Structure formats: structure tokens, C-alpha cells
Amino acid sequence: MSKIIIKNGTLVTSEKTFESDILISNGLIIKISESISENGAEIIDATGKYIFPGAIDAHVHFALPTPAGNSSDDFFTGSKAAVSGGTTTFIDFVTPQKGESLLDAFDKRLKEAENSIIDFGLHSSITEFTKTTLDEMLLCADEKGTPSFKTYLAYKGKNGVGIDDDDFLKVLDSAAKIGALVTVHAEQGDLINFLRQKYVSEGRTSPEYHPKSRPPEAEADAVNRAITFAKFTECPLYFVHVSTKQSLQLIAKAQQNGQKVFAETCPHYLVLDETVYNQKFEKSAPYVLSPPIRHKHHQKNIWKALTDNVIQVAATDHCPFNLKTQKELGRHDFTKIPNGAGSVEFRLSLLYTYGVLEGKISINQFVDMCSTQPAKIFGLYPKKGDLKSGFDADIVIWNPETTRILSASDQFQNCDSNIYEGISVKGSAETVIANGKVLFSNGKLFDETIRGKYIFRERMRF
Ligand code: URP
Ligand code: ZN
Ligand code: ZN
């Protein structure tokens, strides 16, 4: 395999920023030092550029099945969008049907994922707890490489993925026994279902009732309960897409009390606010995602939680749906709008622009939350998530000088809308290397025939 030397760049890791060259060979980082020279190596000049470890998105939903059809990015289009924004690894989900074994569902999902152009992992979702679930969870962790299990405390109902408290407790207890991590979509599903039905029965059917039916209290209640249950089952927890001040206070307290509790947030909670719902259907339906976009006052608490390490991970919850054919299904009833939006392409630009450049997070914290922490928490470290010799050569050459106005019209994401439409960002992934190969450079994908591999993840001991 060909050798590459990246010369004269400024390397940024979670710990330090320094000038160095990088030698890549056989898909790995071979050497990091000043003035590397090597016969026959391709030279990439990175003068004036930052070099980051490839970003890891620990929360995406490519081809997520819903009553409105699959989310509009499949593993091919979604992974292309990811690479174009500097993400070189993602973790998606296995979501079994009721009655289906976790292992069969895993095998099916792995097949669907095989056209990803970058490496990926999978979390296994537990949508019911049966007599065989504990054994299946053990096999998922030991034989399938999914030592992280997803639980939804919302989306309850006959065909929903949400689970009740008694099943949730059993999942936590089982995960604790086998040394696995439980990730939680924390929203109180019964309260939300009650409010959704109430609004619809009163004729309040427009998207502005989506956030009203999913108030901050519904998130805080679920966070509180999950922390309490995890305390008594001694299970490590990871809260996905945390969006409110109240949740963060509960999470910080649990961490101070010595509980193993991790948290994630997403760019949309940092750069958008709930006024997005005060628009006509075409403009507001793209923002129907859960938890909803919140009042602006939550944003400063989320940024502070990122700085203070109360939140460790910035992921995207990428889950786009086309406006014209999918979101449209809920024009007369917001509860029928498929929940989710796309961000996988824009995470780094948004966090760099509105976090690093605005002085809210340091550039090393930016690398930590986008790459190193997700690698460490989800068992991808010490292969991914850092710039060190022996690590996979997943590398982003970041041009800090570019500017771009985000728009659906020129995105890689397969979607007819963009929740960041019109928002301006500075800095972009100029060249993206995955497993030692240049996949993306100067706005173009190099080789769409490349395929990533499934990463079998080992259990982490927290
Ligand atoms: O609205 C969202 N977030 N859709 C994707 C599924 C989930 O809740 O993460
Ligand atoms: Zn969720
Ligand atoms: Zn999600």
C-alpha cells in the first residue's frame, strides 16, 4: 500500500497542539515527528492547516425504518456525507422487531451496512425484555462486538421501540452483570403520549405542538429515573442527545456522587432554538426531532457542560427525512411527522465555528468530544480517536480559512431540506483520510468503491 507523508501541519489532539509531520503506511500512522522523509511517499503539504484525528459519530440512524419509510440516508449516502464533513467512523443501531432475536437483527443490519465507505460499529437496541434477552445481550457483547445497548424511554406503544420501567430495570441489571454500557433516549414516554393525544384531540396539530408535547420536564423526569435505576443496578449509563439545563444538573450531580454517567449532545441543541417551530409547515416540519429544539437559554448550559466535561461527546443523531415525501405525511397531524434530521456532514464545522472560534470550547476539547471520547467510551480506543503511531490512519486535514453557507442545495446528505439552511460556518475538512487512503479532498469524494469495515468493539471497564 502506498505511503503518505502529511507535512507542516499543526496536529491537534485532545491533549496538545503541536507542529509535526505524519507518516502513513499500510492504513496506519507509522511515525509522528519533525521533518519526515521517505522514498516514494506521496507528500501532502498541510502548511496553515490543522490535523485532527478522524471524527467519530457515536449516534447516527442510516436507513432507520419508520412508518414514513426509511430515514433518507442509507449507509452509502450517509457515510459519504460523514466523510465530507471529517467523520471517518460512525456507530449506528440494530433495532430488532418485537419477537426477533437480537442476534438475527444484528446479522440483518450488518448486511444493510456493508455499503458504508467508512468503518462503523453498531449499538444493539433492546425494545423488549424476554426470557432470552440476557443471554442474547451476552452474545451481542461477546460474539457480535456490540457491548453498548440502546434503550428508548419514549416512543412507547404497540409498534414503538420504547420500553417500560420494569423492562428498563432488567436491561440495566443485565448490562451491569455482563459489563456493558446502556445508552438512553431519556424522555418520559407516557407523559409525551398523553400530551400528543391531548393536542391532536383539541385540533392543535401543527409542528409548533411538537415541542409543547415534549417539554423539558419530560426529559428531566426520564433522566432522573434512569440515574436512580442505574444507581441501584450499578449500571454505567450514557445519555444520548441531552438538550436541557435540568437534565444537565441531574447528570452533573450523579457524576459528583460517583455514578458512571456519560452524556452526549448534538449540534442542533447548540446552534438552533425553539423559534424554528414558529413557521409554516414546510419550514418547521424539518425540525420535528426528539428531544425537540429548546428555548435559547438552554444553550449556554450545554456549552458549559461541554467545557466542564459533564458532557463528554458531541454526536449528531443524524436521521434525515425528506420534506416532500416523508415529513409531509404529518401536515395535518404533527404526531405523524417522522422524527429526525440530518447533521452528520456538518458537526465539525458547526462546533468549530460556534464553539472553538467563539471561545466556548478549546480546540483540544473539540477534538476530545468529536473523536477521542467517543472512541474511549465505545471501545474504539486505542485504534481510533487519536493521532499516535500504531493508530488507524483516520485523519482530517482542516482548513480553518474556508467559509460556507450551509444549504440543502449543495449537501452530500440525501435530503431535500437542511435544518442549518442559511447558517454560515468557517473551517472545513479539506482532505479526509480513512484507513490510510485519501477518501475526500477539496470538495470531492475520491473513490466511492471503497468500503469500510465493521468494527468489533470490546467491552470497556468503567
Ligand atoms: O428525532 C430523532 N431523534 N429521531 C431519531 C431517533 C432518536 O430518537 O434518536
Ligand atoms: Zn433518541
Ligand atoms: Zn437517535
XYZ file of C-alpha atoms and ligand atoms in Angstrom:
473
model
C 0.000 0.000 0.000
C 1.272 3.497 -0.798
C 2.877 5.712 1.778
C 1.761 9.239 2.543
C 3.571 11.969 4.439
C 1.500 14.879 5.693
C 3.972 17.729 6.079
C 3.985 21.004 8.022
C 0.571 20.671 9.637
C -0.475 21.661 13.161
C -1.577 18.490 14.925
C -4.405 18.786 17.413
C -5.200 16.008 19.870
C -7.371 16.055 22.972
C -4.227 16.828 24.966
C -1.980 19.080 22.916
C -1.388 21.151 19.785
C 1.984 20.835 18.036
C 3.741 21.089 14.669
C 4.817 17.806 13.153
C 4.847 15.568 10.093
C 2.938 12.273 9.924
C 3.969 9.160 8.026
C 1.178 6.809 6.978
C 1.661 3.330 5.600
C -0.482 0.182 5.381
C -3.507 2.008 6.723
C -1.749 3.017 9.938
C 0.026 6.019 11.399
C 3.646 4.869 11.401
C 5.503 7.886 12.679
C 4.837 11.366 14.037
C 7.893 13.578 14.143
C 9.516 16.639 12.633
C 10.843 16.581 9.060
C 9.978 13.051 7.973
C 11.266 11.960 4.573
C 10.654 8.591 2.935
C 11.427 7.422 -0.586
C 8.410 7.099 -2.844
C 5.903 8.569 -0.388
C 3.130 10.859 -1.609
C 3.528 14.253 0.063
C 0.541 16.264 1.236
C 1.501 19.782 2.241
C -0.602 20.905 5.209
C 1.001 24.290 5.834
C -1.512 26.508 7.642
C -3.878 23.574 8.261
C -4.889 21.707 11.397
C -4.607 17.930 11.545
C -7.300 16.194 13.624
C -7.855 12.510 14.302
C -10.788 11.358 12.136
C -14.019 12.257 13.881
C -16.281 9.556 15.299
C -20.050 9.989 15.287
C -21.390 7.704 18.017
C -25.065 8.289 17.151
C -26.463 8.035 13.623
C -29.534 6.389 12.095
C -28.916 5.484 8.458
C -31.881 3.751 6.787
C -33.870 3.788 10.020
C -37.197 2.042 9.347
C -40.262 4.097 10.338
C -43.942 4.178 9.246
C -42.928 7.038 6.920
C -40.279 4.874 5.261
C -36.566 4.653 5.986
C -34.617 7.712 7.025
C -33.429 9.157 3.744
C -29.686 8.482 4.033
C -28.703 4.862 3.634
C -25.278 3.609 4.697
C -23.732 4.635 1.353
C -25.059 8.185 1.097
C -24.813 8.729 4.844
C -21.198 7.597 5.028
C -20.306 9.821 2.055
C -21.877 12.790 3.845
C -19.991 11.842 7.014
C -16.606 11.743 5.253
C -17.188 15.061 3.524
C -17.504 16.657 6.959
C -14.498 14.932 8.543
C -16.151 11.926 10.168
C -14.306 8.671 9.478
C -16.184 6.283 11.800
C -19.794 6.118 12.950
C -21.886 3.945 15.217
C -25.425 3.105 14.061
C -28.059 0.893 15.667
C -29.516 -2.590 15.426
C -33.254 -2.287 16.117
C -34.972 -5.672 16.401
C -38.657 -6.122 15.627
C -40.750 -7.296 18.574
C -40.210 -11.073 18.831
C -36.998 -11.009 16.774
C -33.740 -12.125 18.381
C -31.038 -9.504 18.879
C -28.594 -11.730 17.036
C -30.746 -12.166 13.918
C -31.434 -8.444 13.894
C -27.693 -7.803 14.163
C -26.912 -10.055 11.168
C -29.544 -8.275 9.038
C -28.323 -4.837 9.989
C -24.720 -5.745 9.270
C -25.739 -6.687 5.729
C -27.521 -3.364 5.242
C -24.438 -1.541 6.486
C -21.960 -3.192 4.161
C -22.028 -0.394 1.574
C -20.642 2.137 4.047
C -17.500 3.721 2.651
C -16.028 4.136 6.154
C -15.587 1.967 9.253
C -18.531 1.644 11.584
C -19.821 -0.020 14.723
C -23.324 -0.890 15.899
C -25.181 -0.478 19.186
C -27.924 -3.044 19.903
C -31.315 -1.630 20.860
C -33.415 -3.502 23.401
C -37.073 -2.968 22.560
C -38.498 -5.600 24.956
C -37.104 -7.828 27.689
C -37.920 -11.512 27.234
C -36.683 -14.769 28.766
C -33.798 -14.864 26.294
C -32.721 -11.223 26.378
C -29.973 -11.564 28.994
C -28.327 -14.434 27.066
C -28.669 -12.541 23.803
C -27.114 -9.441 25.332
C -24.150 -11.521 26.445
C -23.735 -12.936 22.943
C -24.064 -9.463 21.416
C -21.224 -8.258 23.603
C -19.012 -11.344 23.253
C -19.630 -12.513 19.705
C -21.059 -9.573 17.777
C -18.969 -6.746 19.214
C -21.862 -4.569 20.410
C -21.112 -4.011 24.114
C -23.398 -0.943 24.194
C -27.183 -1.288 24.359
C -29.713 1.371 23.416
C -32.921 1.933 25.329
C -35.735 4.314 24.447
C -37.897 5.635 27.288
C -40.068 7.466 24.738
C -41.712 6.127 21.553
C -43.863 3.752 23.612
C -46.830 1.909 22.114
C -47.770 -1.218 20.180
C -45.216 -0.811 17.386
C -42.899 1.546 19.200
C -39.355 0.874 20.373
C -39.895 2.380 23.848
C -39.747 0.219 26.963
C -41.469 0.448 30.343
C -39.685 0.843 33.657
C -39.749 -2.835 34.564
C -38.033 -3.856 31.317
C -35.642 -0.915 31.587
C -34.582 -2.089 35.062
C -33.957 -5.577 33.706
C -31.816 -4.200 30.873
C -29.757 -2.162 33.332
C -29.362 -5.118 35.672
C -28.321 -7.428 32.801
C -25.883 -4.903 31.334
C -24.294 -4.409 34.750
C -23.873 -8.180 35.107
C -22.163 -8.554 31.735
C -20.122 -5.352 31.965
C -21.852 -3.438 29.173
C -22.914 0.181 28.771
C -26.567 1.252 28.449
C -27.337 4.281 26.307
C -30.627 6.034 26.984
C -33.038 8.162 24.983
C -34.406 9.915 28.069
C -37.915 11.301 27.594
C -40.907 10.229 29.677
C -42.958 8.405 27.041
C -46.302 8.182 28.867
C -46.451 11.919 29.541
C -45.484 12.623 25.936
C -48.132 10.261 24.540
C -50.729 11.879 26.779
C -49.811 15.387 25.595
C -49.640 14.376 21.930
C -53.127 12.871 22.072
C -54.480 15.847 24.003
C -53.160 18.397 21.471
C -54.392 16.444 18.468
C -57.854 15.948 20.026
C -58.030 19.718 20.579
C -57.190 20.342 16.919
C -53.706 21.618 17.738
C -51.972 19.687 15.001
C -49.197 21.908 13.643
C -45.460 21.318 14.270
C -45.394 24.009 16.972
C -47.116 21.442 19.232
C -44.229 19.014 18.841
C -42.003 20.816 21.412
C -45.028 21.552 23.605
C -45.776 17.834 23.784
C -42.162 17.034 24.747
C -41.366 19.594 27.466
C -38.025 19.803 29.324
C -39.772 18.203 32.318
C -40.348 15.022 30.280
C -36.604 14.799 29.647
C -35.626 15.609 33.235
C -38.073 13.055 34.641
C -36.599 10.287 32.474
C -33.016 11.338 33.237
C -33.750 11.340 36.952
C -35.384 7.939 36.838
C -32.614 6.394 34.743
C -29.982 7.708 37.166
C -31.902 6.277 40.129
C -32.354 2.895 38.447
C -28.695 2.829 37.395
C -27.614 3.570 40.949
C -29.390 0.515 42.333
C -28.399 -1.769 39.446
C -24.844 -0.371 39.377
C -25.006 0.046 35.632
C -22.953 2.621 33.682
C -25.160 4.969 31.659
C -24.730 7.131 28.578
C -27.438 9.710 27.900
C -27.850 10.419 24.195
C -28.886 13.847 22.872
C -29.119 15.777 26.144
C -30.890 19.052 25.442
C -31.793 20.837 28.680
C -30.341 22.601 31.679
C -32.431 20.478 34.068
C -31.051 17.206 32.668
C -27.515 18.515 32.939
C -27.968 19.420 36.589
C -29.134 15.869 37.344
C -26.282 14.328 35.322
C -23.649 16.533 36.986
C -24.975 15.577 40.424
C -24.863 11.864 39.620
C -21.293 12.226 38.358
C -20.315 14.081 41.554
C -21.853 11.251 43.569
C -19.536 8.803 41.830
C -22.005 7.225 39.392
C -20.632 6.283 35.979
C -22.766 8.549 33.846
C -21.730 9.859 30.430
C -23.609 12.366 28.322
C -23.842 13.397 24.688
C -25.310 16.416 22.978
C -25.806 17.341 19.317
C -25.097 20.495 17.277
C -28.780 21.327 16.772
C -29.218 21.937 20.516
C -26.244 24.307 20.448
C -26.968 26.466 17.416
C -30.769 26.400 16.935
C -33.577 27.461 19.249
C -37.279 26.721 19.555
C -38.370 29.690 17.439
C -37.759 27.342 14.467
C -41.215 25.904 15.212
C -42.973 29.280 14.778
C -43.090 28.996 11.000
C -45.358 27.495 8.376
C -45.364 23.707 7.910
C -42.687 23.490 5.181
C -40.262 25.481 7.295
C -40.992 23.951 10.712
C -41.519 20.241 9.890
C -37.781 19.616 9.246
C -37.193 20.489 12.917
C -39.543 17.816 14.208
C -36.956 15.716 16.003
C -36.726 14.433 19.545
C -35.985 15.777 22.060
C -37.135 18.972 20.349
C -35.030 22.062 19.755
C -35.230 24.002 23.047
C -35.549 27.576 24.225
C -32.302 29.531 23.680
C -31.492 29.770 27.388
C -30.504 26.076 27.495
C -27.641 26.627 25.054
C -25.224 28.300 27.468
C -25.711 25.445 29.929
C -24.928 22.872 27.245
C -21.770 24.698 26.156
C -20.700 24.962 29.795
C -21.355 21.254 30.334
C -19.103 20.527 27.354
C -16.355 22.724 28.798
C -16.728 21.196 32.264
C -16.744 17.620 30.938
C -20.268 16.950 32.253
C -20.980 16.154 28.589
C -18.188 14.113 27.028
C -19.446 13.550 23.484
C -20.794 15.655 20.626
C -22.621 13.334 18.207
C -25.321 14.128 15.651
C -28.314 11.755 15.973
C -28.302 12.010 12.174
C -31.733 10.846 10.993
C -32.989 12.867 7.991
C -36.371 12.527 6.286
C -37.391 14.175 3.041
C -39.838 17.017 3.465
C -41.868 16.423 0.313
C -42.489 12.701 0.711
C -41.966 11.918 4.396
C -42.373 14.899 6.745
C -45.368 15.853 4.559
C -47.282 12.852 5.970
C -47.812 14.870 9.132
C -49.102 18.066 7.514
C -52.432 17.716 9.338
C -51.142 15.908 12.434
C -47.671 16.637 13.859
C -47.592 13.195 15.537
C -47.331 11.638 12.073
C -44.207 13.581 11.109
C -41.219 11.209 11.229
C -38.832 12.394 13.921
C -35.299 13.317 12.991
C -32.978 15.488 10.940
C -29.566 15.289 9.334
C -26.309 16.676 10.732
C -23.591 14.120 10.053
C -21.978 16.319 7.408
C -21.874 19.480 9.496
C -20.932 18.501 13.050
C -17.297 19.596 12.865
C -17.915 22.849 11.005
C -20.683 23.855 13.406
C -18.761 23.022 16.581
C -15.580 24.583 15.246
C -17.351 27.801 14.231
C -19.743 28.242 17.155
C -17.605 26.512 19.800
C -13.894 26.931 19.105
C -13.956 30.235 17.211
C -16.374 31.786 19.712
C -14.120 30.725 22.611
C -16.704 28.411 24.203
C -14.528 25.297 23.915
C -10.818 24.877 23.231
C -9.656 23.232 20.019
C -8.389 20.284 22.104
C -11.795 19.884 23.751
C -13.328 19.960 20.276
C -11.135 17.012 19.227
C -11.872 15.265 22.517
C -15.676 15.420 22.192
C -15.769 14.668 18.462
C -13.178 11.881 18.353
C -11.235 10.810 21.448
C -14.074 10.479 23.970
C -16.432 8.546 21.689
C -13.504 6.210 20.916
C -12.743 5.696 24.592
C -16.327 5.296 25.782
C -17.367 2.929 22.991
C -14.331 0.655 22.790
C -12.654 2.008 19.648
C -9.560 3.203 21.507
C -6.563 2.599 21.095
C -7.141 2.109 17.354
C -9.191 5.197 16.641
C -9.697 8.624 18.204
C -6.111 9.885 18.425
C -3.012 10.826 16.462
C -0.389 8.348 17.631
C 1.803 5.821 15.897
C 0.043 2.465 15.620
C -3.426 4.051 15.359
C -5.571 3.683 12.232
C -4.652 6.405 9.745
C -8.027 8.180 10.028
C -7.034 11.801 9.627
C -8.677 15.128 8.840
C -6.714 17.982 7.298
C -8.719 21.000 8.371
C -8.627 24.278 6.514
C -9.510 26.966 9.071
C -9.900 29.692 6.437
C -12.860 28.484 4.339
C -16.362 29.869 4.743
C -19.607 28.262 3.665
C -23.310 28.966 3.929
C -24.978 25.645 4.706
C -27.747 24.644 2.336
C -29.695 21.624 1.111
C -28.733 22.625 -2.421
C -25.101 21.521 -2.145
C -25.070 18.965 0.648
C -23.966 15.337 0.347
C -26.741 14.274 2.740
C -29.609 12.708 0.845
C -32.392 15.034 1.921
C -34.440 17.816 0.365
C -34.049 20.081 3.393
C -31.323 21.188 5.757
C -32.045 22.323 9.313
C -28.994 24.622 9.136
C -30.121 26.294 5.892
C -28.541 29.761 5.651
C -26.217 29.295 8.633
C -22.653 30.307 7.957
C -19.646 28.232 9.052
C -15.920 28.785 8.976
C -13.440 25.942 8.526
C -13.874 22.672 6.659
C -12.437 19.214 6.156
C -10.158 19.820 3.175
C -8.715 16.315 2.945
C -10.040 13.253 4.744
C -8.002 10.076 5.027
C -9.578 6.853 6.263
C -7.541 3.711 6.874
C -4.606 5.377 5.116
C -6.475 6.268 1.897
C -7.497 9.720 0.760
C -11.296 9.464 0.531
C -12.205 13.115 0.182
C -10.297 16.166 -0.979
C -11.232 19.731 -1.940
C -14.962 19.094 -2.016
C -14.818 15.811 -3.949
C -15.018 12.179 -2.992
C -12.091 10.282 -4.463
C -13.253 6.721 -4.562
C -16.848 5.669 -3.962
C -15.982 1.993 -4.436
C -14.035 1.813 -1.178
C -15.877 0.039 1.630
C -15.326 0.442 5.359
C -15.300 -2.444 7.776
C -17.421 -3.386 10.739
C -15.516 -2.709 13.951
C -15.990 -5.397 16.594
C -15.888 -3.448 19.840
C -14.581 -4.885 23.109
C -16.321 -4.218 26.405
C -14.989 -1.231 28.275
C -14.428 -1.499 32.022
C -15.541 1.772 33.559
O -35.877 12.594 16.387
C -34.993 11.758 16.460
N -34.011 11.964 17.298
N -35.037 10.654 15.683
C -34.137 9.585 15.701
C -34.411 8.607 16.771
C -33.948 9.097 18.120
O -34.756 9.416 18.961
O -32.759 9.193 18.376
Zn -33.318 9.414 20.543
Zn -31.074 8.773 17.758
